[in-house]
mmCIF file of C-alpha atoms and ligand atoms in Angstrom:
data_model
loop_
_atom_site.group_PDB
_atom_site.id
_atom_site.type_symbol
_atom_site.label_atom_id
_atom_site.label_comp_id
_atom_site.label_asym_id
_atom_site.label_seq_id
_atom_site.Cartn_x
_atom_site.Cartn_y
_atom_site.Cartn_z
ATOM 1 C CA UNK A 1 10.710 -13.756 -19.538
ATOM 2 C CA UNK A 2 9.814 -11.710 -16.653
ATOM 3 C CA UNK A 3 8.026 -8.200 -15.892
ATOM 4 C CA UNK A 4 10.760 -5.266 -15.405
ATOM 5 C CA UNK A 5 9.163 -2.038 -12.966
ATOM 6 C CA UNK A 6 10.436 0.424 -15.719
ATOM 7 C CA UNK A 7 9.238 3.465 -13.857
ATOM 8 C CA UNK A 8 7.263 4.800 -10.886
ATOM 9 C CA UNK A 9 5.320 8.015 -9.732
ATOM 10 C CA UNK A 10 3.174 8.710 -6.682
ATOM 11 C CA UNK A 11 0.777 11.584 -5.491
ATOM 12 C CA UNK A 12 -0.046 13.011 -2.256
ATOM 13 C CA UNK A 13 -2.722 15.363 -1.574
ATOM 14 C CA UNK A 14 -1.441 18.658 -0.585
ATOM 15 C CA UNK A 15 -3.513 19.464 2.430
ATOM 16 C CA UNK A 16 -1.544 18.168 5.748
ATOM 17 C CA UNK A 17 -2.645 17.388 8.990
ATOM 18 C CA UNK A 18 -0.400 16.880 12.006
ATOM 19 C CA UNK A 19 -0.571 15.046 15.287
ATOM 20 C CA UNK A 20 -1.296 18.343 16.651
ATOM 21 C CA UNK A 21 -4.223 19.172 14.742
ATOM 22 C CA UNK A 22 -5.998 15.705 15.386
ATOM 23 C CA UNK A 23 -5.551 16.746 19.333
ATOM 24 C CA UNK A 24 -7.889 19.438 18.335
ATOM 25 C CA UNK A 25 -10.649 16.848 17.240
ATOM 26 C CA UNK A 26 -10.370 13.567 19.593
ATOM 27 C CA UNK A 27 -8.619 12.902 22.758
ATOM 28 C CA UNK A 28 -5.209 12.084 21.606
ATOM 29 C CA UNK A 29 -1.389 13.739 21.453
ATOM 30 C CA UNK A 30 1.247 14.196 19.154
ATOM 31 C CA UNK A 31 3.092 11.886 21.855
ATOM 32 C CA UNK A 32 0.816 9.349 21.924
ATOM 33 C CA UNK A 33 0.797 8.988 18.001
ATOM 34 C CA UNK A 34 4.247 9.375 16.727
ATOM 35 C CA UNK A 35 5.469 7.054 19.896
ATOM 36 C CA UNK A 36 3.137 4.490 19.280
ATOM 37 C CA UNK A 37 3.102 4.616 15.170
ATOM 38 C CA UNK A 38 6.158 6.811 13.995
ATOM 39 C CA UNK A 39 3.215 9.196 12.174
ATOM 40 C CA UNK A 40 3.536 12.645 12.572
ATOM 41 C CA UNK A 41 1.597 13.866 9.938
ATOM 42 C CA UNK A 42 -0.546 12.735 7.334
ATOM 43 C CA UNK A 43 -2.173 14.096 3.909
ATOM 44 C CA UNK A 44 -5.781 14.113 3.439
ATOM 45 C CA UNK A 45 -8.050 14.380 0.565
ATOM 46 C CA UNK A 46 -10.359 17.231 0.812
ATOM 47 C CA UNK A 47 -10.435 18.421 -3.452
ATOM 48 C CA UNK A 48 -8.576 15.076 -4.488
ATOM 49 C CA UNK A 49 -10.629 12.131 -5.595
ATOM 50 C CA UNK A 50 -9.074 8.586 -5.321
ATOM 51 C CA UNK A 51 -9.203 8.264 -9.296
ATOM 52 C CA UNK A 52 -7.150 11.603 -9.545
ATOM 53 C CA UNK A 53 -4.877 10.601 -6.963
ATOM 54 C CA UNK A 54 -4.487 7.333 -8.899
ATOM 55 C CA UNK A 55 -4.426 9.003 -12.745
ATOM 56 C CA UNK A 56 -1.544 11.424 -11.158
ATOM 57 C CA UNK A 57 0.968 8.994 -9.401
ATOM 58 C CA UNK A 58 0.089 7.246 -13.138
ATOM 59 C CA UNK A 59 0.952 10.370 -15.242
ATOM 60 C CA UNK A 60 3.793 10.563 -13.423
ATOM 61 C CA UNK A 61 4.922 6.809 -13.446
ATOM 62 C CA UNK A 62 4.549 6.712 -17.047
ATOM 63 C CA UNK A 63 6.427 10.109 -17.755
ATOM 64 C CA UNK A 64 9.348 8.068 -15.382
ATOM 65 C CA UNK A 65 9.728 5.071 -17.422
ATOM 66 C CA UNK A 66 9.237 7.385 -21.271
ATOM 67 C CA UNK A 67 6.299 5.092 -22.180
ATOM 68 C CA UNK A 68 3.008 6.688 -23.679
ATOM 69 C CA UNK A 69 -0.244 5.962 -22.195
ATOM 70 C CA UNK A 70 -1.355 4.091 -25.830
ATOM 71 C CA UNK A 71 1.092 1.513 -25.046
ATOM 72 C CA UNK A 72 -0.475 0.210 -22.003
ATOM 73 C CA UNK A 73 -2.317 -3.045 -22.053
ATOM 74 C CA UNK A 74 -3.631 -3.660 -18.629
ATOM 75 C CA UNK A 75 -4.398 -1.090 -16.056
ATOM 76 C CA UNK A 76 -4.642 -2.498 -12.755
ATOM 77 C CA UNK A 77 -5.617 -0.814 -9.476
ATOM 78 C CA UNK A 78 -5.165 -2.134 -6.152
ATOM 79 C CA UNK A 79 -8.097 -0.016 -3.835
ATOM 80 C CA UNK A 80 -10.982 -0.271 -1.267
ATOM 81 C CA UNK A 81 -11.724 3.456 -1.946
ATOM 82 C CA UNK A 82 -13.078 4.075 -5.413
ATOM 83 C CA UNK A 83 -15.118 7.097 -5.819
ATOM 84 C CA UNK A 84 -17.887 4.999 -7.002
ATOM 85 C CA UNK A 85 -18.942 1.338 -6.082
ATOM 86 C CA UNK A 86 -18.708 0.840 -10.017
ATOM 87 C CA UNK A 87 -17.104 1.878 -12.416
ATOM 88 C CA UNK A 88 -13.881 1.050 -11.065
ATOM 89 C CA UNK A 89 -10.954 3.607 -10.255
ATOM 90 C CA UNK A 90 -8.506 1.836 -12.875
ATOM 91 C CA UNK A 91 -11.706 2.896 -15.707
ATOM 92 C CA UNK A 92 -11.675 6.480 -14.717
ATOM 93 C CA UNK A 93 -7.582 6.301 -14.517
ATOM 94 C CA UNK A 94 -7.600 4.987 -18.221
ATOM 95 C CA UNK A 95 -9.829 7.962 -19.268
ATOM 96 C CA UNK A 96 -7.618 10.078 -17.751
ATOM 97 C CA UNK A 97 -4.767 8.763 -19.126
ATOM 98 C CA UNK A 98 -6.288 8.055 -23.097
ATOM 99 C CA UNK A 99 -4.565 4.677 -22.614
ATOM 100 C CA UNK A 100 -7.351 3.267 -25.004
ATOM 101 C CA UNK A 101 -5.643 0.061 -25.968
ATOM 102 C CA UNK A 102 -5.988 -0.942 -22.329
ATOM 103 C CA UNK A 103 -7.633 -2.998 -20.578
ATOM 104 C CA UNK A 104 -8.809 -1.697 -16.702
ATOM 105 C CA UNK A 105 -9.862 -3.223 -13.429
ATOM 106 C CA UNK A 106 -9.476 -2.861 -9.412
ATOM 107 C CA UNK A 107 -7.869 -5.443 -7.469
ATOM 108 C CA UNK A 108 -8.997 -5.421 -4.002
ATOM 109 C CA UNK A 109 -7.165 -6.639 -1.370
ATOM 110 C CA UNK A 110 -6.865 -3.478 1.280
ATOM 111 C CA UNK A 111 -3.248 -2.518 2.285
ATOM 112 C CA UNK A 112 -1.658 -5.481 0.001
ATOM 113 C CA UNK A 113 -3.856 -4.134 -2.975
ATOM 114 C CA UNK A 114 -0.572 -2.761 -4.783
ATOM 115 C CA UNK A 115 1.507 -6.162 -4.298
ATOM 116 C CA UNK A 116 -1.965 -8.305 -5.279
ATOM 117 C CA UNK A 117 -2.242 -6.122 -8.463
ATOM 118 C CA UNK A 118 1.527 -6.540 -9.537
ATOM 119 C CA UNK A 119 1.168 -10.387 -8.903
ATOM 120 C CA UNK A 120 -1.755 -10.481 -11.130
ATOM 121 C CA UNK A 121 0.358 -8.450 -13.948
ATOM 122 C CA UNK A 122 3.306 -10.154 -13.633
ATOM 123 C CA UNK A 123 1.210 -13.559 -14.192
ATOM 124 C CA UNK A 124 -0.259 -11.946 -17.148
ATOM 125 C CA UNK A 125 3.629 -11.169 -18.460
ATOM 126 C CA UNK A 126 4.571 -14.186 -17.759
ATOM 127 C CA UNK A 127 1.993 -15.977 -19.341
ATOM 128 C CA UNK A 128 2.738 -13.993 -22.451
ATOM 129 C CA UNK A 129 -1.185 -12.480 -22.643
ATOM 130 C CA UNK A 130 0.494 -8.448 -22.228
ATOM 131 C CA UNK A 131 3.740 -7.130 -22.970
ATOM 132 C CA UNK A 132 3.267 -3.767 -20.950
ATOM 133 C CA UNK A 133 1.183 -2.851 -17.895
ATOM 134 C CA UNK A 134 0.392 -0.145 -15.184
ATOM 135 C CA UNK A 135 -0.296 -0.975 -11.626
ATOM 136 C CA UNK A 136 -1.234 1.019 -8.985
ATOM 137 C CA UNK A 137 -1.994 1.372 -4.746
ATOM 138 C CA UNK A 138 -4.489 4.256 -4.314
ATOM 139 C CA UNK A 139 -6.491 4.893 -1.883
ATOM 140 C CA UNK A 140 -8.503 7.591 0.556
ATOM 141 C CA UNK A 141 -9.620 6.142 3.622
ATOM 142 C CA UNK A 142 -10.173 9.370 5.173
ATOM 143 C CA UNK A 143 -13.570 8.783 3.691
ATOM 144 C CA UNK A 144 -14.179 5.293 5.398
ATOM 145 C CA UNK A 145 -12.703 6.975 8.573
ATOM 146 C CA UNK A 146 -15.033 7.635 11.307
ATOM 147 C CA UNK A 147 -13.535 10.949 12.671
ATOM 148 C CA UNK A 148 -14.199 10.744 15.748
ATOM 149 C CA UNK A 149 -12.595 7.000 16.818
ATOM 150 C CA UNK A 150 -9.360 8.264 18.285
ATOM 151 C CA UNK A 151 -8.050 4.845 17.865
ATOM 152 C CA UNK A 152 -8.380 4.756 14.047
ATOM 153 C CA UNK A 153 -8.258 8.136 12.719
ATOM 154 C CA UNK A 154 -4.923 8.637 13.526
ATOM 155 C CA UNK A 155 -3.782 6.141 11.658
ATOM 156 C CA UNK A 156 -5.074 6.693 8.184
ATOM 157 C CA UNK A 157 -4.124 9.092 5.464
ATOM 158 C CA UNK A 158 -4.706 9.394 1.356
ATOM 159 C CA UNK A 159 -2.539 9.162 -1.823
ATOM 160 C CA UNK A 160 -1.699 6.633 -4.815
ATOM 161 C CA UNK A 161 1.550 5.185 -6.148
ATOM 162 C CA UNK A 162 1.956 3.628 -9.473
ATOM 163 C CA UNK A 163 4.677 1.831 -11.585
ATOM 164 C CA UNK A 164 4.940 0.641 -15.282
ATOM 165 C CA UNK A 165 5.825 -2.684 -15.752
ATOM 166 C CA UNK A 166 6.978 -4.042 -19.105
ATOM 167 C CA UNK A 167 8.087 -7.610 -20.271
ATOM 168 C CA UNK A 168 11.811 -8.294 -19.988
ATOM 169 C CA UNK A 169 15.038 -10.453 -19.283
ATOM 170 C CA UNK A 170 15.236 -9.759 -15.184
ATOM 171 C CA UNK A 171 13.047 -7.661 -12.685
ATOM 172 C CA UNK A 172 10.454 -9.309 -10.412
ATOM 173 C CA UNK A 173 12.105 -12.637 -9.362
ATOM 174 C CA UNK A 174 9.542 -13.966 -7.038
ATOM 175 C CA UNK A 175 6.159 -13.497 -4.512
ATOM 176 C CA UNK A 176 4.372 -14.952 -2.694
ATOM 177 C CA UNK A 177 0.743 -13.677 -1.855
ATOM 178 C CA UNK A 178 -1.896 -15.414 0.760
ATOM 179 C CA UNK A 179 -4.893 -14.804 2.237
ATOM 180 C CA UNK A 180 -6.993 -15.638 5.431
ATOM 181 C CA UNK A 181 -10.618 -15.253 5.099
ATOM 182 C CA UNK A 182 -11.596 -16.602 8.244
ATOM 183 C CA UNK A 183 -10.480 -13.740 10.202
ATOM 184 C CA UNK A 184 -11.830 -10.708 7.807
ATOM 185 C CA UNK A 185 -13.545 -9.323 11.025
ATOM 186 C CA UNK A 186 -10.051 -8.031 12.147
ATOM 187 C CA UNK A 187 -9.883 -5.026 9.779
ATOM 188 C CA UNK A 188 -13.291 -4.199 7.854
ATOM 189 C CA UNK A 189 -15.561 -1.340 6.572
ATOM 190 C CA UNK A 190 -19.419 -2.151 5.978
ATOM 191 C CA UNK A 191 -20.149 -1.764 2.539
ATOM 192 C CA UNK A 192 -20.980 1.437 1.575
ATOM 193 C CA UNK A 193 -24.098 0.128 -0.420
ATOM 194 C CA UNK A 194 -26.010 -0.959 2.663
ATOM 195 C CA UNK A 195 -29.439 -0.367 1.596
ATOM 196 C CA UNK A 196 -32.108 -2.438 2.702
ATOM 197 C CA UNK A 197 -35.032 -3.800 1.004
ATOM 198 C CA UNK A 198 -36.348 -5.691 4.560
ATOM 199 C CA UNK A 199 -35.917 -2.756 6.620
ATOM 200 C CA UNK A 200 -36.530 0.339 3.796
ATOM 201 C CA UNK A 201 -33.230 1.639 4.885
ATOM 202 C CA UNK A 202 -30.785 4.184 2.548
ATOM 203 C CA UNK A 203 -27.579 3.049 1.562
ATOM 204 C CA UNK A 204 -24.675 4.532 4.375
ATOM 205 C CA UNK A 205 -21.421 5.201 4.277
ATOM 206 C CA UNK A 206 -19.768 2.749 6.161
ATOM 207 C CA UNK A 207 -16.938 3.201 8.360
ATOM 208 C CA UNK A 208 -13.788 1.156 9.089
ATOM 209 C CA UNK A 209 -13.447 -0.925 12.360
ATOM 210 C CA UNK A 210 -10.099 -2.501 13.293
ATOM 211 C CA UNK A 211 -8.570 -4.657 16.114
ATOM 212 C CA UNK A 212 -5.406 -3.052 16.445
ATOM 213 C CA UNK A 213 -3.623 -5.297 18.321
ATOM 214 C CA UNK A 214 -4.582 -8.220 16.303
ATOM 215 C CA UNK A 215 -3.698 -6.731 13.096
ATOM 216 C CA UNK A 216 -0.163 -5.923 15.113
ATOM 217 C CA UNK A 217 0.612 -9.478 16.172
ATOM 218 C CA UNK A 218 -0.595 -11.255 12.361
ATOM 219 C CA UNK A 219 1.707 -8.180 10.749
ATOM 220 C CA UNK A 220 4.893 -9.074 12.821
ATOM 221 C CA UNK A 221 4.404 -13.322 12.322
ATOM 222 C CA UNK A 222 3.180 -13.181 8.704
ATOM 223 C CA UNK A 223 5.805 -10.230 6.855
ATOM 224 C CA UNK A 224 8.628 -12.545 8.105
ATOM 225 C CA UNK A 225 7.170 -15.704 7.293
ATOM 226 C CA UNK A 226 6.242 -14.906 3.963
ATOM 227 C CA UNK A 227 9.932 -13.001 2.835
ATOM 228 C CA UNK A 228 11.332 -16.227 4.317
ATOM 229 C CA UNK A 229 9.479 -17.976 1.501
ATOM 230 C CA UNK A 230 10.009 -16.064 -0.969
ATOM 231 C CA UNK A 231 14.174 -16.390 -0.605
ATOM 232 C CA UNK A 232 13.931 -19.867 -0.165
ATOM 233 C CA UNK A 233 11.696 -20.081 -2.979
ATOM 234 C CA UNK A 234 13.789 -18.102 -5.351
ATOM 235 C CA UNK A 235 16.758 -19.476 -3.808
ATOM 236 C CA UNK A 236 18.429 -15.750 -2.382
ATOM 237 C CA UNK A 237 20.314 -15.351 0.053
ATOM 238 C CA UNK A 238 18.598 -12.578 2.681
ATOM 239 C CA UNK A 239 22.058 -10.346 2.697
ATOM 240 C CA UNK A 240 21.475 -10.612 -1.187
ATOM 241 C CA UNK A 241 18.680 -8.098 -0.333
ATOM 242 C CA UNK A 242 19.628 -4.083 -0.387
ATOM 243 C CA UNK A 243 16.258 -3.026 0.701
ATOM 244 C CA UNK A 244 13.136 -3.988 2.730
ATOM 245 C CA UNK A 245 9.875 -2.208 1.105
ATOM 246 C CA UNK A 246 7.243 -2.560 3.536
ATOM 247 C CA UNK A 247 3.408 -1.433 4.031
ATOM 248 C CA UNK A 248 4.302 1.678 5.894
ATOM 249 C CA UNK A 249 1.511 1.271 8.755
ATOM 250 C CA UNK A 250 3.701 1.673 11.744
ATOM 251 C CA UNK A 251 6.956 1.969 12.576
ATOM 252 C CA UNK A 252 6.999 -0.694 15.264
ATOM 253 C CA UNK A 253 5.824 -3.599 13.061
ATOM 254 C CA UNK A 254 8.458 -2.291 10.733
ATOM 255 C CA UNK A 255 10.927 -2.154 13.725
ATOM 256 C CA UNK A 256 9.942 -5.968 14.758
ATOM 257 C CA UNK A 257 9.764 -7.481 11.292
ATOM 258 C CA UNK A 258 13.703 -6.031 11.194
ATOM 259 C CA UNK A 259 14.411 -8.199 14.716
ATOM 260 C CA UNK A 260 12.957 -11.074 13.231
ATOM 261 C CA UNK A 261 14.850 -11.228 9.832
ATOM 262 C CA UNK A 262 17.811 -10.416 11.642
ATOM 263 C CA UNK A 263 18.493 -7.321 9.584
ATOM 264 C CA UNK A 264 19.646 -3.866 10.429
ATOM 265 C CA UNK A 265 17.397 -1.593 10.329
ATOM 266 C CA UNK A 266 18.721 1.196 7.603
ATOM 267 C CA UNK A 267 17.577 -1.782 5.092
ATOM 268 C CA UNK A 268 14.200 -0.450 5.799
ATOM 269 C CA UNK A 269 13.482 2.505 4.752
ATOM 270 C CA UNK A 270 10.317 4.261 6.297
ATOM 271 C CA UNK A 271 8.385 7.268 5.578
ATOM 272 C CA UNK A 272 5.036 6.989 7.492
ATOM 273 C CA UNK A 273 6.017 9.915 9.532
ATOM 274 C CA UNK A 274 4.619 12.455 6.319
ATOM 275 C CA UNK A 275 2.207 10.318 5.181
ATOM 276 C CA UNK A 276 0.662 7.821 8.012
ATOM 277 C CA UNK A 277 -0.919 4.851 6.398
ATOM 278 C CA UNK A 278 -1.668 5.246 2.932
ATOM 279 C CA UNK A 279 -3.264 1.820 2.795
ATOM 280 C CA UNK A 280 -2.469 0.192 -0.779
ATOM 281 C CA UNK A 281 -0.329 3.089 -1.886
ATOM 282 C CA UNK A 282 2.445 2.930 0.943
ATOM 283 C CA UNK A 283 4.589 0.577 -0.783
ATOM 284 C CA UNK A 284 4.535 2.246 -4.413
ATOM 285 C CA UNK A 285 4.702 5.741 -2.672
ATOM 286 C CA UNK A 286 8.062 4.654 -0.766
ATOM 287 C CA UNK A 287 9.519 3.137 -3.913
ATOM 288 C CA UNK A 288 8.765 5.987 -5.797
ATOM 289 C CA UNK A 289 10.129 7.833 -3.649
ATOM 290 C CA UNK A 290 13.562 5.847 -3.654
ATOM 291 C CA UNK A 291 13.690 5.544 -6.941
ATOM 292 C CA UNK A 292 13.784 9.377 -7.286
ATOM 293 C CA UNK A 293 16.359 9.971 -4.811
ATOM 294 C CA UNK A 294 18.413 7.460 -7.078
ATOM 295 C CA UNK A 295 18.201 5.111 -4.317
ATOM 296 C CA UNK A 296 18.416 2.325 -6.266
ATOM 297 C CA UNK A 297 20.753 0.933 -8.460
ATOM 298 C CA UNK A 298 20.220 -1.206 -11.695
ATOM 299 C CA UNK A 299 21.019 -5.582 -10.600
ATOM 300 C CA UNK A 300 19.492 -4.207 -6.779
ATOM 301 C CA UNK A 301 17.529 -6.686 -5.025
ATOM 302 C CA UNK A 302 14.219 -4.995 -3.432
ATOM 303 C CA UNK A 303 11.957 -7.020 -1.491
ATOM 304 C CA UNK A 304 8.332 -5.500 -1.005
ATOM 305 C CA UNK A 305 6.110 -6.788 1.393
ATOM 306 C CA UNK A 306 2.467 -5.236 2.414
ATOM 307 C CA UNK A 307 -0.466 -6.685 4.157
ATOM 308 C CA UNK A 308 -4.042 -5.990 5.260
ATOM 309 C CA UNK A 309 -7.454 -6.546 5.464
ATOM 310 C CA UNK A 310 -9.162 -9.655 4.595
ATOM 311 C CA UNK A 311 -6.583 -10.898 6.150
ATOM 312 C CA UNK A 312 -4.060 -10.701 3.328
ATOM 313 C CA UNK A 313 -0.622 -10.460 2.881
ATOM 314 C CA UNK A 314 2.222 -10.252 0.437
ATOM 315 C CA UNK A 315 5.992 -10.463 -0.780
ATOM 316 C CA UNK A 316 7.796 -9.607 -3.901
ATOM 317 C CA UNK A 317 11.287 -10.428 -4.391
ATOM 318 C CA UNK A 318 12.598 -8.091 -7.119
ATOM 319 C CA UNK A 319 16.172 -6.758 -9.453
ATOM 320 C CA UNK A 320 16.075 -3.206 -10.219
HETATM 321 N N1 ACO B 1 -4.566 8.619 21.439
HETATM 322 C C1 ACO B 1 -4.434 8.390 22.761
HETATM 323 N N2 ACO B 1 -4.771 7.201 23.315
HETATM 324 C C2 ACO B 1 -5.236 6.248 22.490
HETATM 325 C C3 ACO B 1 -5.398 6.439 21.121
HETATM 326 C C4 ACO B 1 -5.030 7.687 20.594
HETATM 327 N N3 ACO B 1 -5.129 7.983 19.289
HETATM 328 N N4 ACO B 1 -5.873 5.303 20.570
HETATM 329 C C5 ACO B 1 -6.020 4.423 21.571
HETATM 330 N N5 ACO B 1 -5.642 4.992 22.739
HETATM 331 C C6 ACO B 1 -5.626 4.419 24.077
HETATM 332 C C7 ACO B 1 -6.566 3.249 24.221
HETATM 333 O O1 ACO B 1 -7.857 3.701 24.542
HETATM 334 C C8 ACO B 1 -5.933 2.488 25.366
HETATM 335 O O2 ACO B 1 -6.279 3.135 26.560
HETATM 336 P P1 ACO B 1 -6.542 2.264 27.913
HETATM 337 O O3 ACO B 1 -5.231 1.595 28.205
HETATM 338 O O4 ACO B 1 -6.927 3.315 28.898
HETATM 339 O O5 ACO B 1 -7.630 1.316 27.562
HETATM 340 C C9 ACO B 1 -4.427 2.721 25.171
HETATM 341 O O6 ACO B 1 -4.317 3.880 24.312
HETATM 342 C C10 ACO B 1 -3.720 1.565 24.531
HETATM 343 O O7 ACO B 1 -4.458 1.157 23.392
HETATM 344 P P2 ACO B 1 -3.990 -0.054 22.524
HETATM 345 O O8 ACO B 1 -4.969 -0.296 21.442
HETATM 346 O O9 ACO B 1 -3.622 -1.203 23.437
HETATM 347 O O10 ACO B 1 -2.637 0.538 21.922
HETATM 348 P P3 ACO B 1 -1.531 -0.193 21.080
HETATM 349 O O11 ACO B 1 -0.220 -0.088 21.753
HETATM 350 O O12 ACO B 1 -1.989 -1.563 20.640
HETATM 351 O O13 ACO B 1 -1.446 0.709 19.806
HETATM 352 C C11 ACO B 1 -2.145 0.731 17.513
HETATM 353 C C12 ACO B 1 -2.574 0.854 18.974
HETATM 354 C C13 ACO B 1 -1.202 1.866 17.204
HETATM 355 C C14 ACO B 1 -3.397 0.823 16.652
HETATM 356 C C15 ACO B 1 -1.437 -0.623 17.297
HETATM 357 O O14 ACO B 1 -2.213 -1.682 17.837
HETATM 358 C C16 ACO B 1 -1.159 -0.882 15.873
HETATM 359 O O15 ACO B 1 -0.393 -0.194 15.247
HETATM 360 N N6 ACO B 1 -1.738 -1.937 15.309
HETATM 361 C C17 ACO B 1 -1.593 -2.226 13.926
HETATM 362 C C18 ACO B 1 -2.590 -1.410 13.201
HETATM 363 C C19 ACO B 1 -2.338 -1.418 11.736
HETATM 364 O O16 ACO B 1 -1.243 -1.570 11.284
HETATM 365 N N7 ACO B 1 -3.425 -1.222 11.018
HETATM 366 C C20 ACO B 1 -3.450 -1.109 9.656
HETATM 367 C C21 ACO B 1 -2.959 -2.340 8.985
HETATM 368 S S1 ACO B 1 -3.892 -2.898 7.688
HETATM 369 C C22 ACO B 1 -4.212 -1.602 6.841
HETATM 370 O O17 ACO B 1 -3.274 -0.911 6.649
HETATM 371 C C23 ACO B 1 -5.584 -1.277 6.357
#
């Protein structure tokens, strides 16, 4: 018995910002971003909430796979952008949704939130505890985004992606998830509860710091290393694989992750260019949108990867 993604929906604010536009706030170029990231645009959050992001790339998931919200047994979210500190985004998401036989909680684990939370469903398939599930990436960093760090807030933009998962013969075949806790000062955002009792401070928003470069190099060694393990651990043969999911943060890790598998590129499908980086909703955004372009075919192979802060990281080896 294994966990089958039985449908999939995503949702993207509709206010856009380009390149150009950002120009008009910090000392950058369209030039500069789309050569160095593949991003020309993005879509920020200025009416949408990350819970109605997330309850709308839901809505539309479950519509996808014909399964009503009463069904559900576990709502997972994978996000570092909840509207509140508590309750969590996959509470509000279940109001939204009336899925009242469920049971709801965030996963968070940054970019590789969305892989992290299907691990943790799949687990719960597998183990026989739930039958049917919902997991999904949302998140809205433009509010963690300090506007005025051209080095950041170019990179960043909103939206959630969510698939149904149900018990079944074939569908996820394999993953592998790690971590690296020791070097969570590479990507991070202060809390945004930073009150202080010692100093009679109020609580901030914090805002996120990243060392771009580092995150670059661990991206392009650890997305390889960990697909490697997941075909050797599931025994596939990498030309068994039609498609290459990955966190869509820039089109150059994308580019060297292809190199080092030794793959042609058109097995990678990309679509930061609309969207920039969504954070735990690239993945389920892209597959969303592949699966509605009839993309993919029933007995494909898909292999999702993300990774992100903490450090963390990810792979799923999966038959559509
Ligand atoms: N516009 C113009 N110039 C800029 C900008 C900008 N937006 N940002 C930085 N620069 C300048 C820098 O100041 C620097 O100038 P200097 O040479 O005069 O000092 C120059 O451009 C080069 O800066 P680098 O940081 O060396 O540029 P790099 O080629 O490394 O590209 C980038 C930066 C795009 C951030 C790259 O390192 C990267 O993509 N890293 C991975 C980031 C990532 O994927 N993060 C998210 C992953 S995890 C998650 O998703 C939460």
């Amino acid at each position: 018995m294994t966990g089958k993604i039985i449908g999939t929906g995503s949702y993207v604010p509709a206010r856009i910002v380009t390149n150009d536009e950002l120009a008009q706030i910090v000392d950058t170029s369209d030039e500069w971003i789309a050569g160095r990231t593949g991003i020309r645009q993005r879509r920020i959050a200025v009416e949408e909430s990350t819970s109605y992001m997330a309850a709308e790339a839901a809505k539309r998931a479950l519509e996808n796979a014909g399964t009503d919200a009463e069904e559900l047994e576990l709502i997972l979210v994978g996000t570092t952008s909840g509207d509140h500190c508590f309750p969590s985004v996959a509470c509000e998401v279940q109001a939204a949704l009336g899925a009242g036989n469920a049971v709801a909680y965030d996963v968070s684990a940054a970019c590789s939130g969305f892989l992290f939370a299907m691990d943790t469903l799949w687990a719960f398939i597998r183990a026989g505890v739930y039958k049917t599930g919902l997991v999904i990436g949302a998140d809205c960093l433009s509010k963690l985004t300090d506007w005025r760090d051209r080095s950041t807030c170019v990179l960043f933009g909103d939206g959630a992606g969510a698939a149904v998962m149900k018990a079944a013969d074939s569908g996820l075949i394999q993953t592998v998830m790690g971590s690296d806790g020791n070097r969570w000062n590479v990507l991070s955002c202060v809390s945004r509860t930073n009150g202080s009792f010692a100093d009679g401070k109020a609580p901030q928003l914090g805002f996120l710091h990243m060392d771009g470069q580092e995150v670059f190099k661990f991206a392009v060694k650890k997305v390889p290393e960990c697909i490697h393990q997941v075909l050797e651990e599931s025994d596939t043969d990498i030309e068994q694989v039609k498609y290459f999911v990955l966190h869509q943060a820039n089109y150059r890790i994308v580019e060297a992750v292809a190199k080092r598998l030794k793959q042609p590129l058109d097995k990678f499908p990309m679509n930061m260019e609309y969207y920039g980086n969504t954070s735990a909703a690239t993945v389920p955004i892209l597959l969303d949108e592949m699966n509605r372009e009839g993309r993919l075919k029933p007995g494909d192979r898909i292999m999702l990867s993300g990774f992100g802060a903490g450090l963390t990281w990810g792979a799923a080896l999966l038959e559509w």
